[in-house]
Amino acid sequence: MKTHFKTLVFGMAFIGFTACNANNKKQPTPYAQVETIKHETNKQYIKVVLLLDTSNSMDGLIDQAKAQLWDIVNELSYAKCGTAKPNLEIALYEYGNDRLNSAEGYIRQVLAFSNDLDDISKELFSLTTNGGEEYCGQVIQTSLNQLNWGKNPDDLKLIFIAGNEPFTQGRLNYKDAAVNAKEKGVTINTIFCGDYNQGISTSWKDGAALTQGDYMAINQNQTTVHVVSPYDDEILILNQRLNKTYVIYGKVGKQKMALQAEQDTNAETYSKANAVSRTVSKSSHLYKNDTWDLVDAVELKKISVEALKDGGLPEELKGKSASEVKNLR
């Protein structure tokens, strides 16, 4: 059985994605049937903000977030807004850690809204815990102030905040933060790490209800049990083949390809299940690398081959004509 953390995120994403009258989600395909055709996405976004308590007792929560990132992406890849598939952006904050600036409420923006899933994975694996004060209202308001939420009413805007201290801590009242979230069309979902009734008595359920969000209590130290699939080994072999299809360009190409390999290793080191889920995510339309992969960049019309100079191409493509480069795709 997968963890409650994943189930909550999946449930909220698809129950909430009604602002643009989305079609019913198609049923997930078996892992072996990974998405091989890239689809054009429209101008709608699913914007997800993760607010993670990184105080001393939250090591299990951070582990769950690492374990479930790619499963979350895979489920979100089935979402539709009308007939088009929306884009995905994820932002990440940590709060409640003594290493953070007390004047800023022990809050740090780890990553602003990004569609670079490798960057998100890297930052999740870099999080460490330490004691501190957990100010839920303040971290919610900080994410509302700092992030570019956009003005498209068809976007699905979700905050998921997880922690285990009373929701009422801090100078900024969580109810005021909730009012501001509603004004931006943002739904707050709360994840209390502990007893369900204790979460209710410490206002975690109320923190979600104010924006018609959902509340759930989980055991953050519960481990994920992976049901072995006969396709697992085949999928991991396909990942090696997939990695050979990327064509780097530009100044950050080599660095980004190295980051991709690093996150493959992180996923595999964490568990075989995580590596499988990551591979499936890499085959989906949500895994975009147009800032460094020439195939994605041309397909998404972010750059034309004709505009590239030899200095921006890998060695094997230098000196070739635009038509020769295109034929190598």
PDB file of N, CA and C in Angstrom, residues 116-204:
ATOM      1  N   ASP A 116      11.211  22.203 -13.803  1.00  0.00           N
ATOM      2  CA  ASP A 116      12.415  21.382 -13.874  1.00  0.00           C
ATOM      3  C   ASP A 116      12.366  20.348 -12.756  1.00  0.00           C
ATOM      4  N   LEU A 117      11.894  19.174 -13.079  1.00  0.00           N
ATOM      5  CA  LEU A 117      11.675  18.151 -12.060  1.00  0.00           C
ATOM      6  C   LEU A 117      12.973  17.624 -11.468  1.00  0.00           C
ATOM      7  N   ASP A 118      14.050  17.690 -12.229  1.00  0.00           N
ATOM      8  CA  ASP A 118      15.335  17.273 -11.668  1.00  0.00           C
ATOM      9  C   ASP A 118      15.794  18.233 -10.578  1.00  0.00           C
ATOM     10  N   ASP A 119      15.555  19.533 -10.778  1.00  0.00           N
ATOM     11  CA  ASP A 119      15.898  20.508  -9.738  1.00  0.00           C
ATOM     12  C   ASP A 119      15.086  20.253  -8.469  1.00  0.00           C
ATOM     13  N   ILE A 120      13.806  19.940  -8.653  1.00  0.00           N
ATOM     14  CA  ILE A 120      12.941  19.680  -7.500  1.00  0.00           C
ATOM     15  C   ILE A 120      13.432  18.442  -6.738  1.00  0.00           C
ATOM     16  N   SER A 121      13.772  17.399  -7.469  1.00  0.00           N
ATOM     17  CA  SER A 121      14.301  16.191  -6.843  1.00  0.00           C
ATOM     18  C   SER A 121      15.596  16.492  -6.089  1.00  0.00           C
ATOM     19  N   LYS A 122      16.483  17.246  -6.718  1.00  0.00           N
ATOM     20  CA  LYS A 122      17.757  17.604  -6.081  1.00  0.00           C
ATOM     21  C   LYS A 122      17.521  18.311  -4.754  1.00  0.00           C
ATOM     22  N   GLU A 123      16.599  19.272  -4.743  1.00  0.00           N
ATOM     23  CA  GLU A 123      16.365  20.047  -3.521  1.00  0.00           C
ATOM     24  C   GLU A 123      15.715  19.202  -2.438  1.00  0.00           C
ATOM     25  N   LEU A 124      14.827  18.294  -2.800  1.00  0.00           N
ATOM     26  CA  LEU A 124      14.230  17.407  -1.803  1.00  0.00           C
ATOM     27  C   LEU A 124      15.300  16.550  -1.133  1.00  0.00           C
ATOM     28  N   PHE A 125      16.243  16.059  -1.931  1.00  0.00           N
ATOM     29  CA  PHE A 125      17.288  15.208  -1.379  1.00  0.00           C
ATOM     30  C   PHE A 125      18.302  16.004  -0.560  1.00  0.00           C
ATOM     31  N   SER A 126      18.289  17.322  -0.702  1.00  0.00           N
ATOM     32  CA  SER A 126      19.241  18.143   0.047  1.00  0.00           C
ATOM     33  C   SER A 126      18.694  18.604   1.388  1.00  0.00           C
ATOM     34  N   LEU A 127      17.391  18.417   1.643  1.00  0.00           N
ATOM     35  CA  LEU A 127      16.793  18.893   2.881  1.00  0.00           C
ATOM     36  C   LEU A 127      17.303  18.107   4.091  1.00  0.00           C
ATOM     37  N   THR A 128      17.574  18.838   5.165  1.00  0.00           N
ATOM     38  CA  THR A 128      17.942  18.201   6.433  1.00  0.00           C
ATOM     39  C   THR A 128      17.098  18.816   7.543  1.00  0.00           C
ATOM     40  N   THR A 129      16.969  18.108   8.641  1.00  0.00           N
ATOM     41  CA  THR A 129      16.105  18.574   9.725  1.00  0.00           C
ATOM     42  C   THR A 129      16.922  19.116  10.894  1.00  0.00           C
ATOM     43  N   ASN A 130      16.275  20.009  11.652  1.00  0.00           N
ATOM     44  CA  ASN A 130      16.858  20.570  12.867  1.00  0.00           C
ATOM     45  C   ASN A 130      15.723  21.226  13.637  1.00  0.00           C
ATOM     46  N   GLY A 131      15.834  21.321  14.948  1.00  0.00           N
ATOM     47  CA  GLY A 131      14.750  21.868  15.762  1.00  0.00           C
ATOM     48  C   GLY A 131      14.395  23.292  15.394  1.00  0.00           C
ATOM     49  N   GLY A 132      13.235  23.753  15.807  1.00  0.00           N
ATOM     50  CA  GLY A 132      12.836  25.119  15.477  1.00  0.00           C
ATOM     51  C   GLY A 132      11.395  25.409  15.831  1.00  0.00           C
ATOM     52  N   GLU A 133      10.932  26.582  15.424  1.00  0.00           N
ATOM     53  CA  GLU A 133       9.556  27.008  15.642  1.00  0.00           C
ATOM     54  C   GLU A 133       8.799  26.919  14.322  1.00  0.00           C
ATOM     55  N   GLU A 134       7.625  26.333  14.355  1.00  0.00           N
ATOM     56  CA  GLU A 134       6.855  26.096  13.135  1.00  0.00           C
ATOM     57  C   GLU A 134       5.673  27.063  13.058  1.00  0.00           C
ATOM     58  N   TYR A 135       5.765  28.021  12.148  1.00  0.00           N
ATOM     59  CA  TYR A 135       4.743  29.055  12.001  1.00  0.00           C
ATOM     60  C   TYR A 135       3.958  28.814  10.711  1.00  0.00           C
ATOM     61  N   CYS A 136       2.864  28.085  10.829  1.00  0.00           N
ATOM     62  CA  CYS A 136       2.110  27.672   9.647  1.00  0.00           C
ATOM     63  C   CYS A 136       1.494  28.857   8.904  1.00  0.00           C
ATOM     64  N   GLY A 137       0.844  29.750   9.645  1.00  0.00           N
ATOM     65  CA  GLY A 137       0.237  30.905   8.993  1.00  0.00           C
ATOM     66  C   GLY A 137       1.257  31.731   8.244  1.00  0.00           C
ATOM     67  N   GLN A 138       2.440  31.899   8.835  1.00  0.00           N
ATOM     68  CA  GLN A 138       3.463  32.740   8.212  1.00  0.00           C
ATOM     69  C   GLN A 138       4.055  32.089   6.970  1.00  0.00           C
ATOM     70  N   VAL A 139       4.275  30.773   6.986  1.00  0.00           N
ATOM     71  CA  VAL A 139       4.849  30.142   5.797  1.00  0.00           C
ATOM     72  C   VAL A 139       3.843  30.125   4.653  1.00  0.00           C
ATOM     73  N   ILE A 140       2.555  29.971   4.965  1.00  0.00           N
ATOM     74  CA  ILE A 140       1.535  30.052   3.919  1.00  0.00           C
ATOM     75  C   ILE A 140       1.534  31.438   3.297  1.00  0.00           C
ATOM     76  N   GLN A 141       1.514  32.466   4.154  1.00  0.00           N
ATOM     77  CA  GLN A 141       1.484  33.833   3.645  1.00  0.00           C
ATOM     78  C   GLN A 141       2.762  34.159   2.858  1.00  0.00           C
ATOM     79  N   THR A 142       3.889  33.656   3.313  1.00  0.00           N
ATOM     80  CA  THR A 142       5.138  33.895   2.596  1.00  0.00           C
ATOM     81  C   THR A 142       5.082  33.319   1.186  1.00  0.00           C
ATOM     82  N   SER A 143       4.540  32.128   1.048  1.00  0.00           N
ATOM     83  CA  SER A 143       4.442  31.521  -0.282  1.00  0.00           C
ATOM     84  C   SER A 143       3.451  32.280  -1.158  1.00  0.00           C
ATOM     85  N   LEU A 144       2.401  32.821  -0.563  1.00  0.00           N
ATOM     86  CA  LEU A 144       1.442  33.624  -1.329  1.00  0.00           C
ATOM     87  C   LEU A 144       2.082  34.915  -1.824  1.00  0.00           C
ATOM     88  N   ASN A 145       2.942  35.501  -0.996  1.00  0.00           N
ATOM     89  CA  ASN A 145       3.576  36.774  -1.348  1.00  0.00           C
ATOM     90  C   ASN A 145       4.703  36.606  -2.363  1.00  0.00           C
ATOM     91  N   GLN A 146       5.487  35.558  -2.199  1.00  0.00           N
ATOM     92  CA  GLN A 146       6.719  35.446  -2.976  1.00  0.00           C
ATOM     93  C   GLN A 146       6.541  34.808  -4.343  1.00  0.00           C
ATOM     94  N   LEU A 147       5.581  33.921  -4.472  1.00  0.00           N
ATOM     95  CA  LEU A 147       5.468  33.151  -5.707  1.00  0.00           C
ATOM     96  C   LEU A 147       4.600  33.857  -6.745  1.00  0.00           C
ATOM     97  N   ASN A 148       4.889  33.588  -7.991  1.00  0.00           N
ATOM     98  CA  ASN A 148       4.086  34.105  -9.093  1.00  0.00           C
ATOM     99  C   ASN A 148       2.957  33.114  -9.385  1.00  0.00           C
ATOM    100  N   TRP A 149       1.800  33.381  -8.809  1.00  0.00           N
ATOM    101  CA  TRP A 149       0.668  32.477  -8.940  1.00  0.00           C
ATOM    102  C   TRP A 149      -0.072  32.663 -10.259  1.00  0.00           C
ATOM    103  N   GLY A 150       0.127  33.790 -10.924  1.00  0.00           N
ATOM    104  CA  GLY A 150      -0.572  34.048 -12.174  1.00  0.00           C
ATOM    105  C   GLY A 150      -2.012  34.455 -11.939  1.00  0.00           C
ATOM    106  N   LYS A 151      -2.667  34.847 -13.008  1.00  0.00           N
ATOM    107  CA  LYS A 151      -4.039  35.349 -12.907  1.00  0.00           C
ATOM    108  C   LYS A 151      -5.034  34.526 -13.713  1.00  0.00           C
ATOM    109  N   ASN A 152      -4.616  33.387 -14.216  1.00  0.00           N
ATOM    110  CA  ASN A 152      -5.503  32.551 -15.017  1.00  0.00           C
ATOM    111  C   ASN A 152      -6.490  31.821 -14.105  1.00  0.00           C
ATOM    112  N   PRO A 153      -7.790  32.098 -14.232  1.00  0.00           N
ATOM    113  CA  PRO A 153      -8.767  31.441 -13.348  1.00  0.00           C
ATOM    114  C   PRO A 153      -8.895  29.943 -13.616  1.00  0.00           C
ATOM    115  N   ASP A 154      -8.376  29.482 -14.751  1.00  0.00           N
ATOM    116  CA  ASP A 154      -8.449  28.056 -15.067  1.00  0.00           C
ATOM    117  C   ASP A 154      -7.322  27.250 -14.436  1.00  0.00           C
ATOM    118  N   ASP A 155      -6.332  27.920 -13.867  1.00  0.00           N
ATOM    119  CA  ASP A 155      -5.242  27.192 -13.225  1.00  0.00           C
ATOM    120  C   ASP A 155      -5.707  26.543 -11.925  1.00  0.00           C
ATOM    121  N   LEU A 156      -5.142  25.406 -11.626  1.00  0.00           N
ATOM    122  CA  LEU A 156      -5.363  24.750 -10.337  1.00  0.00           C
ATOM    123  C   LEU A 156      -4.204  25.111  -9.430  1.00  0.00           C
ATOM    124  N   LYS A 157      -4.496  25.791  -8.317  1.00  0.00           N
ATOM    125  CA  LYS A 157      -3.454  26.306  -7.424  1.00  0.00           C
ATOM    126  C   LYS A 157      -3.602  25.647  -6.053  1.00  0.00           C
ATOM    127  N   LEU A 158      -2.603  24.896  -5.678  1.00  0.00           N
ATOM    128  CA  LEU A 158      -2.687  24.081  -4.460  1.00  0.00           C
ATOM    129  C   LEU A 158      -1.494  24.311  -3.545  1.00  0.00           C
ATOM    130  N   ILE A 159      -1.776  24.462  -2.273  1.00  0.00           N
ATOM    131  CA  ILE A 159      -0.743  24.438  -1.237  1.00  0.00           C
ATOM    132  C   ILE A 159      -0.943  23.169  -0.422  1.00  0.00           C
ATOM    133  N   PHE A 160       0.143  22.451  -0.171  1.00  0.00           N
ATOM    134  CA  PHE A 160       0.138  21.313   0.744  1.00  0.00           C
ATOM    135  C   PHE A 160       1.131  21.633   1.856  1.00  0.00           C
ATOM    136  N   ILE A 161       0.630  21.769   3.063  1.00  0.00           N
ATOM    137  CA  ILE A 161       1.486  22.071   4.202  1.00  0.00           C
ATOM    138  C   ILE A 161       1.472  20.889   5.159  1.00  0.00           C
ATOM    139  N   ALA A 162       2.662  20.453   5.556  1.00  0.00           N
ATOM    140  CA  ALA A 162       2.777  19.278   6.425  1.00  0.00           C
ATOM    141  C   ALA A 162       3.620  19.625   7.652  1.00  0.00           C
ATOM    142  N   GLY A 163       3.175  19.153   8.813  1.00  0.00           N
ATOM    143  CA  GLY A 163       3.908  19.402  10.044  1.00  0.00           C
ATOM    144  C   GLY A 163       3.229  18.719  11.224  1.00  0.00           C
ATOM    145  N   ASN A 164       3.762  18.954  12.435  1.00  0.00           N
ATOM    146  CA  ASN A 164       3.205  18.252  13.592  1.00  0.00           C
ATOM    147  C   ASN A 164       3.012  19.132  14.822  1.00  0.00           C
ATOM    148  N   GLU A 165       3.174  20.452  14.669  1.00  0.00           N
ATOM    149  CA  GLU A 165       2.944  21.360  15.789  1.00  0.00           C
ATOM    150  C   GLU A 165       1.616  22.095  15.575  1.00  0.00           C
ATOM    151  N   PRO A 166       1.066  22.734  16.615  1.00  0.00           N
ATOM    152  CA  PRO A 166      -0.219  23.442  16.443  1.00  0.00           C
ATOM    153  C   PRO A 166      -0.184  24.420  15.276  1.00  0.00           C
ATOM    154  N   PHE A 167      -1.257  24.453  14.522  1.00  0.00           N
ATOM    155  CA  PHE A 167      -1.369  25.302  13.336  1.00  0.00           C
ATOM    156  C   PHE A 167      -1.432  26.779  13.708  1.00  0.00           C
ATOM    157  N   THR A 168      -1.632  27.033  14.984  1.00  0.00           N
ATOM    158  CA  THR A 168      -1.858  28.398  15.464  1.00  0.00           C
ATOM    159  C   THR A 168      -0.581  29.134  15.855  1.00  0.00           C
ATOM    160  N   GLN A 169       0.569  28.485  15.794  1.00  0.00           N
ATOM    161  CA  GLN A 169       1.810  29.111  16.252  1.00  0.00           C
ATOM    162  C   GLN A 169       2.211  30.282  15.359  1.00  0.00           C
ATOM    163  N   GLY A 170       2.879  31.258  15.956  1.00  0.00           N
ATOM    164  CA  GLY A 170       3.390  32.391  15.198  1.00  0.00           C
ATOM    165  C   GLY A 170       2.500  33.612  15.302  1.00  0.00           C
ATOM    166  N   ARG A 171       3.071  34.749  14.909  1.00  0.00           N
ATOM    167  CA  ARG A 171       2.342  36.022  15.017  1.00  0.00           C
ATOM    168  C   ARG A 171       1.268  36.178  13.946  1.00  0.00           C
ATOM    169  N   LEU A 172       1.456  35.563  12.789  1.00  0.00           N
ATOM    170  CA  LEU A 172       0.498  35.723  11.699  1.00  0.00           C
ATOM    171  C   LEU A 172      -0.590  34.658  11.819  1.00  0.00           C
ATOM    172  N   ASN A 173      -1.805  35.102  11.980  1.00  0.00           N
ATOM    173  CA  ASN A 173      -2.929  34.181  12.159  1.00  0.00           C
ATOM    174  C   ASN A 173      -3.194  33.402  10.869  1.00  0.00           C
ATOM    175  N   TYR A 174      -3.292  32.080  11.007  1.00  0.00           N
ATOM    176  CA  TYR A 174      -3.520  31.250   9.825  1.00  0.00           C
ATOM    177  C   TYR A 174      -4.833  31.589   9.122  1.00  0.00           C
ATOM    178  N   LYS A 175      -5.803  32.122   9.880  1.00  0.00           N
ATOM    179  CA  LYS A 175      -7.084  32.485   9.260  1.00  0.00           C
ATOM    180  C   LYS A 175      -6.923  33.657   8.296  1.00  0.00           C
ATOM    181  N   ASP A 176      -6.049  34.595   8.640  1.00  0.00           N
ATOM    182  CA  ASP A 176      -5.771  35.707   7.732  1.00  0.00           C
ATOM    183  C   ASP A 176      -5.074  35.203   6.469  1.00  0.00           C
ATOM    184  N   ALA A 177      -4.146  34.276   6.641  1.00  0.00           N
ATOM    185  CA  ALA A 177      -3.458  33.697   5.486  1.00  0.00           C
ATOM    186  C   ALA A 177      -4.446  32.968   4.579  1.00  0.00           C
ATOM    187  N   ALA A 178      -5.413  32.287   5.182  1.00  0.00           N
ATOM    188  CA  ALA A 178      -6.416  31.559   4.401  1.00  0.00           C
ATOM    189  C   ALA A 178      -7.293  32.511   3.589  1.00  0.00           C
ATOM    190  N   VAL A 179      -7.654  33.642   4.187  1.00  0.00           N
ATOM    191  CA  VAL A 179      -8.441  34.646   3.448  1.00  0.00           C
ATOM    192  C   VAL A 179      -7.666  35.118   2.223  1.00  0.00           C
ATOM    193  N   ASN A 180      -6.383  35.383   2.401  1.00  0.00           N
ATOM    194  CA  ASN A 180      -5.556  35.833   1.284  1.00  0.00           C
ATOM    195  C   ASN A 180      -5.393  34.746   0.228  1.00  0.00           C
ATOM    196  N   ALA A 181      -5.337  33.499   0.662  1.00  0.00           N
ATOM    197  CA  ALA A 181      -5.240  32.391  -0.295  1.00  0.00           C
ATOM    198  C   ALA A 181      -6.504  32.307  -1.147  1.00  0.00           C
ATOM    199  N   LYS A 182      -7.654  32.455  -0.521  1.00  0.00           N
ATOM    200  CA  LYS A 182      -8.909  32.407  -1.270  1.00  0.00           C
ATOM    201  C   LYS A 182      -8.975  33.515  -2.313  1.00  0.00           C
ATOM    202  N   GLU A 183      -8.464  34.671  -1.978  1.00  0.00           N
ATOM    203  CA  GLU A 183      -8.471  35.783  -2.924  1.00  0.00           C
ATOM    204  C   GLU A 183      -7.644  35.470  -4.169  1.00  0.00           C
ATOM    205  N   LYS A 184      -6.617  34.662  -4.011  1.00  0.00           N
ATOM    206  CA  LYS A 184      -5.766  34.274  -5.138  1.00  0.00           C
ATOM    207  C   LYS A 184      -6.240  32.991  -5.799  1.00  0.00           C
ATOM    208  N   GLY A 185      -7.329  32.412  -5.294  1.00  0.00           N
ATOM    209  CA  GLY A 185      -7.815  31.156  -5.852  1.00  0.00           C
ATOM    210  C   GLY A 185      -6.977  29.954  -5.467  1.00  0.00           C
ATOM    211  N   VAL A 186      -6.304  30.048  -4.319  1.00  0.00           N
ATOM    212  CA  VAL A 186      -5.412  28.983  -3.865  1.00  0.00           C
ATOM    213  C   VAL A 186      -6.101  28.141  -2.800  1.00  0.00           C
ATOM    214  N   THR A 187      -6.038  26.842  -2.946  1.00  0.00           N
ATOM    215  CA  THR A 187      -6.611  25.908  -1.972  1.00  0.00           C
ATOM    216  C   THR A 187      -5.515  25.380  -1.062  1.00  0.00           C
ATOM    217  N   ILE A 188      -5.750  25.474   0.238  1.00  0.00           N
ATOM    218  CA  ILE A 188      -4.785  24.985   1.228  1.00  0.00           C
ATOM    219  C   ILE A 188      -5.208  23.596   1.698  1.00  0.00           C
ATOM    220  N   ASN A 189      -4.312  22.631   1.567  1.00  0.00           N
ATOM    221  CA  ASN A 189      -4.534  21.280   2.063  1.00  0.00           C
ATOM    222  C   ASN A 189      -3.524  21.004   3.169  1.00  0.00           C
ATOM    223  N   THR A 190      -3.978  20.421   4.255  1.00  0.00           N
ATOM    224  CA  THR A 190      -3.110  20.249   5.417  1.00  0.00           C
ATOM    225  C   THR A 190      -2.861  18.773   5.708  1.00  0.00           C
ATOM    226  N   ILE A 191      -1.633  18.486   6.110  1.00  0.00           N
ATOM    227  CA  ILE A 191      -1.220  17.123   6.428  1.00  0.00           C
ATOM    228  C   ILE A 191      -0.612  17.150   7.821  1.00  0.00           C
ATOM    229  N   PHE A 192      -1.348  16.662   8.801  1.00  0.00           N
ATOM    230  CA  PHE A 192      -0.843  16.624  10.177  1.00  0.00           C
ATOM    231  C   PHE A 192      -0.109  15.312  10.394  1.00  0.00           C
ATOM    232  N   CYS A 193       1.101  15.404  10.870  1.00  0.00           N
ATOM    233  CA  CYS A 193       1.915  14.222  11.105  1.00  0.00           C
ATOM    234  C   CYS A 193       1.710  13.762  12.544  1.00  0.00           C
ATOM    235  N   GLY A 194       0.697  12.962  12.730  1.00  0.00           N
ATOM    236  CA  GLY A 194       0.359  12.496  14.071  1.00  0.00           C
ATOM    237  C   GLY A 194      -1.075  12.023  14.131  1.00  0.00           C
ATOM    238  N   ASP A 195      -1.629  11.982  15.332  1.00  0.00           N
ATOM    239  CA  ASP A 195      -2.982  11.482  15.555  1.00  0.00           C
ATOM    240  C   ASP A 195      -4.024  12.382  14.887  1.00  0.00           C
ATOM    241  N   TYR A 196      -5.006  11.773  14.256  1.00  0.00           N
ATOM    242  CA  TYR A 196      -6.032  12.509  13.500  1.00  0.00           C
ATOM    243  C   TYR A 196      -6.763  13.518  14.378  1.00  0.00           C
ATOM    244  N   ASN A 197      -7.209  13.086  15.534  1.00  0.00           N
ATOM    245  CA  ASN A 197      -7.964  13.984  16.420  1.00  0.00           C
ATOM    246  C   ASN A 197      -7.090  15.089  17.002  1.00  0.00           C
ATOM    247  N   GLN A 198      -5.820  14.780  17.218  1.00  0.00           N
ATOM    248  CA  GLN A 198      -4.910  15.815  17.691  1.00  0.00           C
ATOM    249  C   GLN A 198      -4.745  16.904  16.627  1.00  0.00           C
ATOM    250  N   GLY A 199      -4.715  16.506  15.382  1.00  0.00           N
ATOM    251  CA  GLY A 199      -4.638  17.474  14.294  1.00  0.00           C
ATOM    252  C   GLY A 199      -5.857  18.374  14.249  1.00  0.00           C
ATOM    253  N   ILE A 200      -7.014  17.805  14.564  1.00  0.00           N
ATOM    254  CA  ILE A 200      -8.241  18.614  14.601  1.00  0.00           C
ATOM    255  C   ILE A 200      -8.164  19.611  15.751  1.00  0.00           C
ATOM    256  N   SER A 201      -7.749  19.136  16.927  1.00  0.00           N
ATOM    257  CA  SER A 201      -7.720  20.004  18.102  1.00  0.00           C
ATOM    258  C   SER A 201      -6.663  21.090  18.004  1.00  0.00           C
ATOM    259  N   THR A 202      -5.667  20.903  17.135  1.00  0.00           N
ATOM    260  CA  THR A 202      -4.612  21.917  16.967  1.00  0.00           C
ATOM    261  C   THR A 202      -4.808  22.710  15.675  1.00  0.00           C
ATOM    262  N   SER A 203      -6.031  22.687  15.151  1.00  0.00           N
ATOM    263  CA  SER A 203      -6.494  23.571  14.062  1.00  0.00           C
ATOM    264  C   SER A 203      -6.003  23.212  12.664  1.00  0.00           C
ATOM    265  N   TRP A 204      -5.403  22.039  12.467  1.00  0.00           N
ATOM    266  CA  TRP A 204      -4.968  21.669  11.119  1.00  0.00           C
ATOM    267  C   TRP A 204      -6.167  21.434  10.193  1.00  0.00           C
TER     268      TRP A 204
END
